[in-house]
Amino acid sequence: MLMAVSGSFDAIISRRAFQRLDFQNISAAEPRLTRDTIVWLLLQKVISEKDYSDLHDRNLHPFLRKTVVLWGVCSLAVLYQGRLSICERLSDPAPTHLVQRLLLNQLAVICYIGNEDIVRSLVAQGNDVNAEDEFLGTPLYAATHSGQEGIVDILLKHEANPNVRGYSRAPLVVDTRDDEVLLWTREQNPNQIGPQGVTALWLSCSYGYTGIVRLLLNHRQIDVNLKCGGMSPLAVAASRGHETVVRWLLEREDLWVDLQNRIHCPLWYATMGGHARVLKLLLDKLHVGADDYKWNSRTLLWWAASWGHPSVAQMLLNRSDVNPNYHRGDGNTPLWEAATYGHIDVVAYLLQRQDIDPNISSWTPSNTPLWTALWRRHANVMDLLLRCKAVNPNSRGHDMLTPLSAACLSGQTLMVKMLLKRMDTDVNKADYCLRTAASYACQKGYDAILQLLLKRSDLELDKADDDGRTPLSRAGENGHVKVVQLLLEHRPALINVQDKDRSTCLMKASEKGHLAVVQLLLNFNADVHLKDRNHRTALCIAQQGRYRNIEACLKEHNSTSRIKQLSTNSWTPLRIESA
């Protein structure tokens, strides 16, 4: 019930949209309209006529009384007459009785729809197989349009005339899906090129019309090497994955395959289309090594990895003549490509090869498959790589960053967890600025990542970078209170460490105006009397920055700490006050 209501609603919407259209200028708009749009407009025009209500009362074959058949009829009319001709008819306001005219050649309609039993029945009843309709052409034209090989065979056996033409078409050529299919007899040339530049064999190989391909290959004049647009019939069949057609073509003794024409080689097209069975067939029949063919100095395996075709990669990796580590000198191996674009299935197949080297680094940018998987945030690929013992978790990438430092810098907690599961991950390995993973995590304020790093007993928090800055100093300068607290709880001795400018974490926090950090540091007894190389204390720095709240906090702390100091020396309150 719901489907019926929905169908009726869609029909009402379509009818109202159709009624609001301006058909006077439709011919001028034809170049911008798709074929399906013109078919829809013709269908709405048919339904809007009074004759449409009498559709079920006419002397029609029961199959043709189905409304859905009208869409196929309108499609065939647009193909046969041409889009512009149909647009001109649509712009004519006078009644045209389209239903009667479209269904006049019942045999042509059913040939297009593709019911072989009804076609045999109508032909047996004496229907003319060569009847040419103004709108639909001949039955043979209609059958070829929709690739009905069986019906084509039936009509040809009943002496259907193959010399048919559609709008602006040469003899023997009929339009199929905006291309051409050539009908032939043994007295005709099967290698004719249609107006759009393709032959019957080429188009049939493209669409996988095995019946028509078989008929054409049996023709004594057929040229199986004739290229259209630079592609041979074998190349186009390989690109579409039509294995049966490829096998038939490879069995031809007169077939010539140009392996030097890199971009139009069947091997290339089969690889790029992800057709593993077709590619294997080509390699076996042509007796060529998989790595012998290269496009742009890339092997077939490289292209399969780059485009993410796991079936092709698996088939190639099972061959002994394939080098999984091949690259053109730039370090971009198949594994690097697959890891970069997140093709996890291809990565898995590559890692199964015993001779795979997973640590080859690319030149531009300089990083390994593990590093690029991390940078592209392909967690599943990275996890798979880290499970491979041959993968080095400490390989360097951009700015000499290790994968762990890069994960900490970009806040990828999951990646950090994966890397720390490997006990051979060096948590203290520094980049060219002598900065470690902890330094980046503290600078960015990633407390969850820092907690993971702190679980490693070999973590060094007192290592200073090129600027003499420790992770604590980086965290304090950027106002990350929770990170500072974690560091001090784990390593309280770091609180007064000075950098090359002799600045402490307290000084950096005071300079940047981070009151909460200053208060936390004072609670951990940070030394307020230390001076930097400019002989400034934290209080002086706060005063210069005009951070009054920090200045007051430091003064109060100074006063309180002085009272405590004097109290410990047995001074009385009166003496302390007078002092």
Coordinates of C-alpha atoms in Angstrom, one line a residue:
M1 CA 0.0 0.0 0.0
L2 CA 2.8 2.3 1.0
M3 CA 4.7 1.6 -2.3
A4 CA 1.6 2.4 -4.3
V5 CA 1.0 5.7 -2.5
S6 CA 4.7 6.6 -3.0
G7 CA 4.5 5.8 -6.7
S8 CA 1.4 7.9 -7.1
F9 CA 3.0 10.8 -5.3
D10 CA 6.1 10.6 -7.5
A11 CA 3.9 10.6 -10.6
I12 CA 2.0 13.7 -9.4
I13 CA 5.3 15.5 -8.7
S14 CA 6.7 14.6 -12.1
R15 CA 3.5 15.7 -13.8
R16 CA 3.5 19.1 -12.1
A17 CA 7.2 19.6 -12.9
F18 CA 6.5 18.7 -16.5
Q19 CA 3.6 21.2 -16.8
R20 CA 5.8 24.1 -15.6
L21 CA 8.4 23.6 -18.3
D22 CA 8.9 26.0 -21.2
F23 CA 9.0 23.8 -24.3
Q24 CA 9.4 26.7 -26.8
N25 CA 13.1 27.0 -26.1
I26 CA 13.8 23.3 -25.5
S27 CA 15.6 22.8 -28.9
A28 CA 18.1 25.5 -27.9
A29 CA 18.7 23.8 -24.6
E30 CA 19.3 20.4 -26.2
P31 CA 23.1 20.4 -26.0
R32 CA 22.9 20.9 -22.2
L33 CA 20.3 18.1 -21.7
T34 CA 21.3 14.5 -21.0
R35 CA 19.7 11.7 -23.0
D36 CA 17.9 10.4 -19.9
T37 CA 16.4 13.9 -19.4
I38 CA 15.0 14.0 -23.0
V39 CA 13.7 10.4 -22.6
W40 CA 11.8 11.5 -19.5
L41 CA 10.4 14.6 -21.2
L42 CA 9.2 12.4 -24.1
L43 CA 7.6 10.0 -21.7
Q44 CA 5.8 12.8 -19.9
K45 CA 4.5 14.1 -23.2
V46 CA 3.2 10.7 -24.1
I47 CA 1.4 10.3 -20.7
S48 CA -0.2 13.8 -21.0
E49 CA -2.0 12.9 -24.3
K50 CA -5.6 11.7 -24.4
D51 CA -4.6 8.6 -26.4
Y52 CA -2.6 7.4 -23.4
S53 CA -5.9 6.6 -21.5
D54 CA -6.9 4.3 -24.4
L55 CA -3.7 2.3 -24.2
H56 CA -5.3 -0.8 -22.7
D57 CA -8.2 -0.7 -25.2
R58 CA -6.0 -0.9 -28.3
N59 CA -5.1 -4.1 -30.2
L60 CA -1.7 -4.5 -28.6
H61 CA 0.3 -7.5 -27.5
P62 CA -0.4 -7.9 -23.7
F63 CA 3.3 -7.4 -23.0
L64 CA 3.1 -3.9 -24.5
R65 CA 0.3 -2.8 -22.3
K66 CA 2.6 -2.5 -19.4
T67 CA 3.3 1.2 -18.7
V68 CA 6.9 0.5 -17.8
V69 CA 7.5 -0.5 -21.4
L70 CA 6.9 3.1 -22.5
W71 CA 10.2 4.1 -21.0
G72 CA 12.1 1.7 -23.2
V73 CA 10.1 2.8 -26.2
C74 CA 11.0 6.5 -25.5
S75 CA 14.6 5.5 -25.1
L76 CA 14.7 3.8 -28.5
A77 CA 12.9 6.8 -30.1
V78 CA 15.6 9.2 -28.8
L79 CA 18.4 6.9 -30.0
Y80 CA 16.9 6.4 -33.5
Q81 CA 15.7 9.9 -34.2
G82 CA 18.3 11.8 -32.3
R83 CA 18.0 14.1 -29.4
L84 CA 17.5 17.3 -31.4
S85 CA 14.7 15.8 -33.5
I86 CA 12.8 14.7 -30.4
C87 CA 13.3 18.1 -28.8
E88 CA 11.8 19.7 -31.9
R89 CA 8.8 17.4 -31.6
L90 CA 8.4 18.2 -27.9
S91 CA 8.3 22.0 -28.7
D92 CA 5.4 21.4 -31.1
P93 CA 2.2 22.4 -29.2
A94 CA -0.1 20.6 -31.6
P95 CA -1.3 17.1 -30.6
T96 CA 0.9 14.4 -32.1
H97 CA -0.7 11.1 -31.0
L98 CA 2.6 9.9 -29.7
V99 CA 1.3 6.7 -28.1
Q100 CA -0.1 5.4 -31.4
R101 CA 3.0 6.3 -33.3
L102 CA 5.5 4.9 -30.8
L103 CA 3.7 1.5 -30.5
L104 CA 3.1 1.2 -34.2
N105 CA 6.0 -1.2 -34.8
Q106 CA 5.3 -3.7 -32.0
L107 CA 8.1 -6.1 -33.1
A108 CA 10.7 -3.3 -32.8
V109 CA 9.6 -2.4 -29.3
I110 CA 9.8 -6.0 -28.1
C111 CA 13.2 -6.5 -29.8
Y112 CA 14.4 -3.5 -27.8
I113 CA 12.9 -4.7 -24.5
G114 CA 14.6 -8.1 -25.2
N115 CA 11.9 -10.9 -25.0
E116 CA 13.1 -13.6 -27.4
D117 CA 10.0 -15.8 -27.0
I118 CA 7.6 -13.0 -28.0
V119 CA 9.9 -12.1 -30.9
R120 CA 9.8 -15.7 -32.2
S121 CA 6.0 -15.7 -31.8
L122 CA 5.5 -12.4 -33.7
V123 CA 7.9 -13.4 -36.5
A124 CA 6.0 -16.7 -36.9
Q125 CA 2.8 -14.8 -37.1
G126 CA 4.1 -13.0 -40.2
N127 CA 5.4 -9.7 -38.7
D128 CA 7.8 -8.0 -41.1
V129 CA 11.3 -8.2 -39.7
N130 CA 12.3 -5.3 -42.0
A131 CA 9.4 -3.0 -41.1
E132 CA 11.0 0.5 -40.6
D133 CA 9.2 2.8 -38.2
E134 CA 9.5 6.5 -38.3
F135 CA 10.2 6.7 -34.6
L136 CA 11.9 3.4 -33.8
G137 CA 13.6 2.2 -36.9
T138 CA 13.7 -1.5 -37.8
P139 CA 13.5 -4.4 -35.3
L140 CA 17.1 -5.2 -36.1
Y141 CA 18.1 -1.6 -35.2
A142 CA 16.2 -1.8 -31.9
A143 CA 17.7 -5.2 -30.9
T144 CA 21.2 -4.0 -31.6
H145 CA 20.7 -0.9 -29.6
S146 CA 20.1 -2.9 -26.4
G147 CA 22.7 -5.5 -27.1
Q148 CA 20.2 -8.4 -27.6
E149 CA 22.6 -10.9 -29.4
G150 CA 20.0 -13.7 -29.3
I151 CA 17.3 -11.5 -31.0
V152 CA 19.9 -10.2 -33.5
D153 CA 20.6 -13.8 -34.5
I154 CA 16.9 -14.6 -34.8
L155 CA 16.3 -11.6 -37.1
L156 CA 19.3 -12.2 -39.3
K157 CA 18.2 -15.8 -39.8
H158 CA 14.9 -14.4 -41.0
E159 CA 16.6 -12.3 -43.6
A160 CA 16.6 -9.0 -41.7
N161 CA 18.3 -6.2 -43.7
P162 CA 21.6 -5.2 -41.9
N163 CA 21.8 -2.0 -44.0
V164 CA 19.9 0.1 -41.5
R165 CA 20.7 3.6 -40.4
G166 CA 19.7 5.8 -37.6
Y167 CA 19.7 9.6 -37.5
S168 CA 22.8 10.9 -39.4
R169 CA 24.3 7.4 -39.3
A170 CA 26.2 5.6 -42.1
P171 CA 24.8 2.3 -43.4
L172 CA 25.5 -0.7 -41.2
V173 CA 26.0 1.4 -38.1
V174 CA 23.4 1.8 -35.4
D175 CA 23.7 3.7 -32.1
T176 CA 24.2 1.8 -28.9
R177 CA 24.6 3.8 -25.7
D178 CA 26.0 6.8 -27.6
D179 CA 28.5 4.6 -29.5
E180 CA 28.2 2.3 -32.5
V181 CA 27.6 -1.4 -33.2
L182 CA 28.2 -2.7 -36.7
L183 CA 25.9 -5.3 -38.1
W184 CA 27.5 -7.4 -40.8
T185 CA 27.2 -10.1 -43.4
R186 CA 30.0 -11.9 -45.1
E187 CA 29.8 -9.6 -48.1
Q188 CA 30.3 -6.5 -46.0
N189 CA 33.3 -4.9 -44.5
P190 CA 33.3 -5.5 -40.7
N191 CA 36.1 -3.0 -40.1
Q192 CA 34.1 0.2 -40.8
I193 CA 34.6 3.0 -38.4
G194 CA 31.5 4.7 -37.3
P195 CA 31.0 8.5 -36.9
Q196 CA 32.2 8.4 -33.4
G197 CA 35.5 6.7 -34.3
V198 CA 34.9 3.0 -33.2
T199 CA 34.4 -0.3 -35.0
A200 CA 31.9 -2.9 -34.2
L201 CA 34.5 -5.3 -32.8
W202 CA 36.0 -2.5 -30.6
L203 CA 32.6 -1.5 -29.2
S204 CA 31.5 -5.1 -28.7
C205 CA 34.7 -5.8 -26.8
S206 CA 34.2 -2.7 -24.7
Y207 CA 30.7 -3.7 -23.6
G208 CA 31.4 -7.4 -23.4
Y209 CA 28.9 -8.5 -26.1
T210 CA 30.3 -12.0 -26.4
G211 CA 27.7 -13.1 -28.9
I212 CA 28.5 -10.2 -31.3
V213 CA 32.3 -10.6 -30.7
R214 CA 32.0 -14.3 -31.6
L215 CA 30.2 -13.5 -34.8
L216 CA 32.7 -10.8 -35.8
L217 CA 35.7 -12.9 -35.0
N218 CA 34.4 -15.5 -37.4
H219 CA 34.3 -13.0 -40.3
R220 CA 37.1 -13.6 -42.7
Q221 CA 37.9 -9.9 -43.1
I222 CA 37.9 -8.9 -39.4
D223 CA 41.0 -6.9 -38.2
V224 CA 41.6 -7.7 -34.6
N225 CA 44.4 -5.2 -34.3
L226 CA 42.5 -2.1 -35.6
K227 CA 42.8 0.6 -32.9
C228 CA 40.2 3.2 -32.0
G229 CA 41.5 6.1 -30.0
G230 CA 44.8 4.4 -29.7
M231 CA 43.3 1.4 -28.0
S232 CA 43.1 -2.0 -29.6
P233 CA 40.1 -4.3 -29.1
L234 CA 42.3 -6.4 -26.7
A235 CA 43.2 -3.3 -24.7
V236 CA 39.6 -2.2 -24.3
A237 CA 38.4 -5.7 -23.4
A238 CA 41.2 -5.9 -20.8
S239 CA 40.3 -2.6 -19.3
R240 CA 36.7 -3.7 -18.7
G241 CA 37.6 -7.1 -17.4
H242 CA 35.9 -9.2 -20.1
E243 CA 37.9 -12.3 -19.6
T244 CA 36.1 -14.5 -22.2
V245 CA 36.6 -11.8 -24.9
V246 CA 40.3 -11.4 -24.0
R247 CA 40.8 -15.2 -24.2
W248 CA 39.2 -15.3 -27.6
L249 CA 41.4 -12.5 -28.9
L250 CA 44.5 -14.1 -27.5
E251 CA 43.8 -17.3 -29.4
R252 CA 43.9 -15.4 -32.7
E253 CA 47.1 -16.1 -34.6
D254 CA 46.9 -12.7 -36.3
L255 CA 46.8 -10.8 -33.0
W256 CA 49.7 -8.4 -32.4
V257 CA 50.3 -6.8 -29.0
D258 CA 52.4 -3.7 -28.8
L259 CA 54.1 -3.9 -25.4
Q260 CA 56.2 -0.9 -26.2
N261 CA 53.1 1.4 -26.4
R262 CA 53.1 1.7 -22.6
I263 CA 49.9 3.7 -22.0
H264 CA 47.7 1.7 -24.4
C265 CA 49.1 -1.7 -23.4
P266 CA 46.5 -4.4 -22.3
L267 CA 48.7 -5.2 -19.3
W268 CA 48.4 -1.6 -18.0
Y269 CA 44.6 -1.5 -18.6
A270 CA 44.0 -4.8 -16.8
T271 CA 46.1 -3.7 -13.8
M272 CA 44.4 -0.3 -13.5
G273 CA 41.0 -1.9 -13.8
G274 CA 41.8 -4.3 -11.0
H275 CA 41.1 -7.4 -13.2
A276 CA 43.5 -10.0 -11.7
R277 CA 42.3 -12.9 -13.8
V278 CA 42.5 -11.0 -17.0
L279 CA 46.0 -9.8 -16.2
K280 CA 47.2 -13.3 -15.3
L281 CA 45.7 -14.6 -18.6
L282 CA 47.6 -11.8 -20.5
L283 CA 50.9 -12.5 -18.8
D284 CA 50.7 -16.3 -19.3
K285 CA 49.6 -16.1 -23.0
L286 CA 52.0 -13.3 -24.0
H287 CA 55.0 -14.9 -22.1
V288 CA 56.1 -11.7 -20.6
G289 CA 57.6 -11.1 -17.1
A290 CA 55.4 -9.0 -14.8
D291 CA 58.3 -6.6 -14.1
D292 CA 59.3 -6.4 -17.7
Y293 CA 56.5 -4.0 -18.5
K294 CA 56.7 -0.6 -16.8
W295 CA 54.7 2.6 -17.2
N296 CA 56.4 5.8 -16.1
S297 CA 59.1 3.6 -14.7
R298 CA 56.6 1.9 -12.4
T299 CA 55.9 -1.8 -12.3
L300 CA 52.5 -3.4 -12.5
L301 CA 52.7 -4.2 -8.8
W302 CA 53.4 -0.6 -8.0
W303 CA 50.3 0.6 -9.9
A304 CA 48.1 -2.1 -8.3
A305 CA 49.4 -1.0 -4.8
S306 CA 48.8 2.7 -5.6
W307 CA 45.3 2.2 -6.9
G308 CA 44.4 -0.3 -4.2
H309 CA 43.7 -3.5 -6.2
P310 CA 44.3 -6.3 -3.7
S311 CA 43.4 -9.2 -6.0
V312 CA 45.9 -7.9 -8.6
A313 CA 48.6 -7.4 -6.0
Q314 CA 48.0 -10.9 -4.6
M315 CA 48.3 -12.5 -8.0
L316 CA 51.5 -10.6 -8.9
L317 CA 53.1 -11.4 -5.5
N318 CA 52.5 -15.1 -6.1
R319 CA 54.8 -14.8 -9.1
S320 CA 58.6 -15.4 -8.7
D321 CA 59.4 -12.7 -11.3
V322 CA 58.0 -9.9 -9.3
N323 CA 60.3 -7.7 -7.1
P324 CA 58.2 -6.3 -4.2
N325 CA 60.8 -3.7 -3.4
Y326 CA 61.2 -2.2 -6.9
H327 CA 61.2 1.6 -7.2
R328 CA 62.6 4.0 -9.7
G329 CA 65.3 5.4 -7.4
D330 CA 63.0 7.6 -5.3
G331 CA 62.2 5.1 -2.6
N332 CA 58.5 5.0 -3.5
T333 CA 58.0 1.2 -3.2
P334 CA 54.7 -0.6 -3.7
L335 CA 54.5 -0.9 0.1
W336 CA 55.1 2.9 0.5
E337 CA 52.3 3.6 -2.0
A338 CA 49.8 1.2 -0.4
A339 CA 50.6 2.6 3.1
T340 CA 50.2 6.2 1.9
Y341 CA 46.7 5.6 0.5
G342 CA 45.6 3.3 3.3
H343 CA 45.1 0.1 1.1
I344 CA 45.4 -2.3 4.0
D345 CA 44.7 -5.5 2.0
V346 CA 47.5 -4.7 -0.4
V347 CA 49.8 -3.9 2.6
A348 CA 48.9 -7.3 4.1
Y349 CA 49.8 -9.2 0.9
L350 CA 53.1 -7.3 0.5
L351 CA 54.2 -8.1 4.1
Q352 CA 53.7 -11.8 3.4
R353 CA 56.6 -11.8 1.0
Q354 CA 59.7 -13.0 2.7
D355 CA 61.9 -10.7 0.7
I356 CA 60.0 -7.5 1.5
D357 CA 62.0 -4.6 2.9
P358 CA 59.5 -2.5 4.8
N359 CA 62.0 0.2 5.9
I360 CA 62.9 1.7 2.5
S361 CA 62.5 5.4 2.8
S362 CA 61.1 7.7 0.0
W363 CA 63.1 10.7 -1.0
T364 CA 60.4 13.3 -1.3
P365 CA 59.0 13.4 1.3
S366 CA 61.7 11.5 3.3
N367 CA 59.8 8.8 5.2
T368 CA 59.2 5.1 5.5
P369 CA 55.9 3.2 5.0
L370 CA 55.3 3.3 8.7
W371 CA 55.9 7.0 8.9
T372 CA 53.6 7.9 6.0
A373 CA 50.9 5.6 7.4
L374 CA 51.1 7.5 10.7
W375 CA 51.1 10.9 9.0
R376 CA 48.1 10.0 6.9
R377 CA 46.4 8.7 10.0
H378 CA 45.8 5.2 8.7
A379 CA 45.7 3.4 12.1
N380 CA 44.8 0.0 10.7
V381 CA 47.7 0.1 8.2
M382 CA 50.1 1.3 11.0
D383 CA 48.9 -1.5 13.3
L384 CA 49.6 -4.1 10.6
L385 CA 53.0 -2.7 9.9
L386 CA 54.0 -2.7 13.6
R387 CA 53.1 -6.3 13.9
C388 CA 55.8 -7.1 11.3
K389 CA 59.0 -7.6 13.2
A390 CA 61.1 -6.4 10.3
V391 CA 59.5 -2.9 10.5
N392 CA 61.7 -0.4 12.3
P393 CA 59.6 1.6 14.7
N394 CA 62.3 4.3 15.1
S395 CA 62.7 5.2 11.4
R396 CA 62.9 8.9 10.8
G397 CA 60.8 11.1 8.6
H398 CA 60.1 14.8 8.2
D399 CA 62.6 17.0 10.2
M400 CA 64.2 13.7 11.4
L401 CA 61.1 13.0 13.6
T402 CA 60.6 9.5 14.7
P403 CA 57.1 8.0 14.3
L404 CA 56.6 8.3 18.1
S405 CA 57.6 12.0 18.1
A406 CA 55.4 12.6 15.1
A407 CA 52.4 10.9 16.8
C408 CA 53.0 13.0 20.0
L409 CA 53.3 16.2 18.0
S410 CA 50.0 15.6 16.2
G411 CA 48.2 14.3 19.2
Q412 CA 47.5 10.8 17.9
T413 CA 46.9 8.9 21.1
L414 CA 46.0 5.6 19.4
M415 CA 49.2 5.7 17.3
V416 CA 51.3 6.3 20.4
K417 CA 49.7 3.3 22.1
M418 CA 50.6 1.1 19.1
L419 CA 54.2 2.3 19.0
L420 CA 54.7 1.8 22.7
K421 CA 53.6 -1.8 22.5
R422 CA 56.8 -2.4 20.6
M423 CA 59.4 -2.6 23.3
D424 CA 62.1 -1.7 20.8
T425 CA 60.5 1.7 20.3
D426 CA 63.0 4.3 21.6
V427 CA 61.1 6.8 23.6
N428 CA 64.2 9.0 24.0
K429 CA 65.3 9.3 20.4
A430 CA 65.6 12.9 19.5
D431 CA 65.2 14.8 16.2
Y432 CA 67.7 17.3 14.7
C433 CA 66.6 19.9 17.4
L434 CA 67.4 17.3 20.1
R435 CA 63.7 17.2 21.0
T436 CA 62.1 14.0 22.1
A437 CA 58.5 12.6 22.0
A438 CA 57.9 13.8 25.6
S439 CA 59.0 17.3 24.6
Y440 CA 56.4 17.5 21.9
A441 CA 53.7 16.0 24.0
C442 CA 54.4 18.5 26.8
Q443 CA 54.5 21.5 24.5
K444 CA 51.1 20.6 23.0
G445 CA 49.6 19.8 26.4
Y446 CA 48.6 16.2 25.5
D447 CA 48.3 14.8 29.0
A448 CA 46.8 11.5 27.9
I449 CA 49.9 10.9 25.7
L450 CA 52.2 11.9 28.5
Q451 CA 50.6 9.4 30.8
L452 CA 51.4 6.7 28.3
L453 CA 55.0 7.8 28.0
L454 CA 55.4 7.9 31.8
K455 CA 54.6 4.2 31.9
R456 CA 58.0 3.6 30.2
S457 CA 60.7 3.2 32.9
D458 CA 63.4 4.3 30.4
L459 CA 61.7 7.7 29.7
E460 CA 64.2 10.5 30.2
L461 CA 62.5 13.8 31.2
D462 CA 65.6 15.8 32.0
K463 CA 67.0 15.7 28.5
A464 CA 67.3 19.3 27.2
D465 CA 66.8 20.2 23.6
D466 CA 68.9 22.5 21.4
D467 CA 67.5 25.5 23.4
G468 CA 68.3 23.8 26.6
R469 CA 64.6 23.4 27.3
T470 CA 63.2 20.4 29.2
P471 CA 59.7 19.0 28.7
L472 CA 58.6 20.7 31.9
S473 CA 59.8 24.1 30.6
R474 CA 57.8 23.6 27.4
A475 CA 54.7 22.7 29.3
G476 CA 55.0 25.6 31.7
E477 CA 55.6 28.1 28.9
N478 CA 52.4 27.0 27.1
G479 CA 50.3 27.0 30.3
H480 CA 49.5 23.3 30.4
V481 CA 48.7 22.9 34.1
K482 CA 47.8 19.2 34.1
V483 CA 50.9 18.3 32.1
V484 CA 53.1 20.3 34.6
Q485 CA 51.5 18.5 37.5
L486 CA 52.0 15.1 36.0
L487 CA 55.7 15.8 35.4
L488 CA 56.3 17.2 38.9
E489 CA 54.5 14.2 40.5
H490 CA 56.7 11.9 38.5
R491 CA 60.0 13.8 38.6
P492 CA 59.9 16.6 41.2
A493 CA 63.6 17.3 40.9
L494 CA 63.0 18.9 37.5
I495 CA 61.3 21.9 39.0
N496 CA 64.3 24.2 39.1
V497 CA 66.2 23.0 36.0
Q498 CA 67.5 25.9 34.0
D499 CA 67.9 26.2 30.2
K500 CA 70.8 27.7 28.3
D501 CA 69.4 31.2 29.1
R502 CA 69.3 30.0 32.8
S503 CA 65.5 30.4 32.7
T504 CA 63.3 28.0 34.9
C505 CA 59.8 26.8 34.3
L506 CA 58.6 29.3 36.8
M507 CA 60.2 32.1 34.8
K508 CA 58.7 31.0 31.5
A509 CA 55.2 30.7 33.1
S510 CA 55.6 34.2 34.6
E511 CA 56.8 35.6 31.3
K512 CA 53.7 34.2 29.4
G513 CA 51.2 35.1 32.1
H514 CA 50.1 31.6 33.1
L515 CA 48.9 32.2 36.7
A516 CA 47.6 28.7 37.3
V517 CA 51.0 27.2 36.3
V518 CA 52.8 29.7 38.6
Q519 CA 50.6 28.8 41.5
L520 CA 51.2 25.1 40.9
L521 CA 54.9 25.5 40.7
L522 CA 54.9 27.5 43.9
N523 CA 53.0 24.7 45.6
F524 CA 55.8 22.4 44.6
N525 CA 58.3 24.8 46.2
A526 CA 59.8 26.3 43.0
D527 CA 62.8 28.5 43.8
V528 CA 61.7 32.2 43.3
H529 CA 65.1 33.6 43.9
L530 CA 66.9 32.0 40.9
K531 CA 67.9 34.5 38.2
D532 CA 68.3 34.2 34.4
R533 CA 71.3 35.4 32.5
N534 CA 69.8 38.9 32.5
H535 CA 69.8 38.7 36.4
R536 CA 66.0 38.7 36.5
T537 CA 63.9 36.7 39.0
A538 CA 60.4 35.4 38.2
L539 CA 59.0 38.4 40.0
C540 CA 61.0 40.8 37.9
I541 CA 59.8 39.1 34.7
A542 CA 56.2 39.3 35.9
Q543 CA 56.6 43.0 36.7
Q544 CA 58.0 43.6 33.2
G545 CA 55.1 41.8 31.6
R546 CA 52.7 43.8 33.8
Y547 CA 51.0 40.6 35.0
R548 CA 49.7 42.0 38.3
N549 CA 48.1 38.8 39.5
I550 CA 51.3 36.8 39.1
E551 CA 53.3 39.6 40.7
A552 CA 51.0 39.6 43.7
C553 CA 51.1 35.8 43.9
L554 CA 54.9 35.8 43.9
K555 CA 55.1 38.6 46.5
E556 CA 52.7 36.7 48.8
H557 CA 54.8 33.6 48.3
N558 CA 58.0 35.5 49.1
S559 CA 56.4 36.9 52.3
T560 CA 55.1 33.5 53.4
S561 CA 58.3 31.7 52.7
R562 CA 60.3 34.3 54.6
I563 CA 58.1 34.0 57.7
K564 CA 58.4 30.2 57.5
Q565 CA 62.2 30.6 57.3
L566 CA 62.4 32.9 60.3
S567 CA 60.1 30.7 62.3
T568 CA 62.4 27.8 61.7
N569 CA 65.2 29.9 63.2
S570 CA 63.2 30.4 66.5
W571 CA 62.2 34.0 65.8
T572 CA 59.2 35.3 67.7
P573 CA 56.2 36.9 65.9
L574 CA 57.1 40.3 67.3
R575 CA 60.7 40.0 66.1
I576 CA 59.6 38.8 62.7
E577 CA 57.2 41.8 62.4
S578 CA 59.9 44.3 63.4
A579 CA 62.3 42.8 60.9

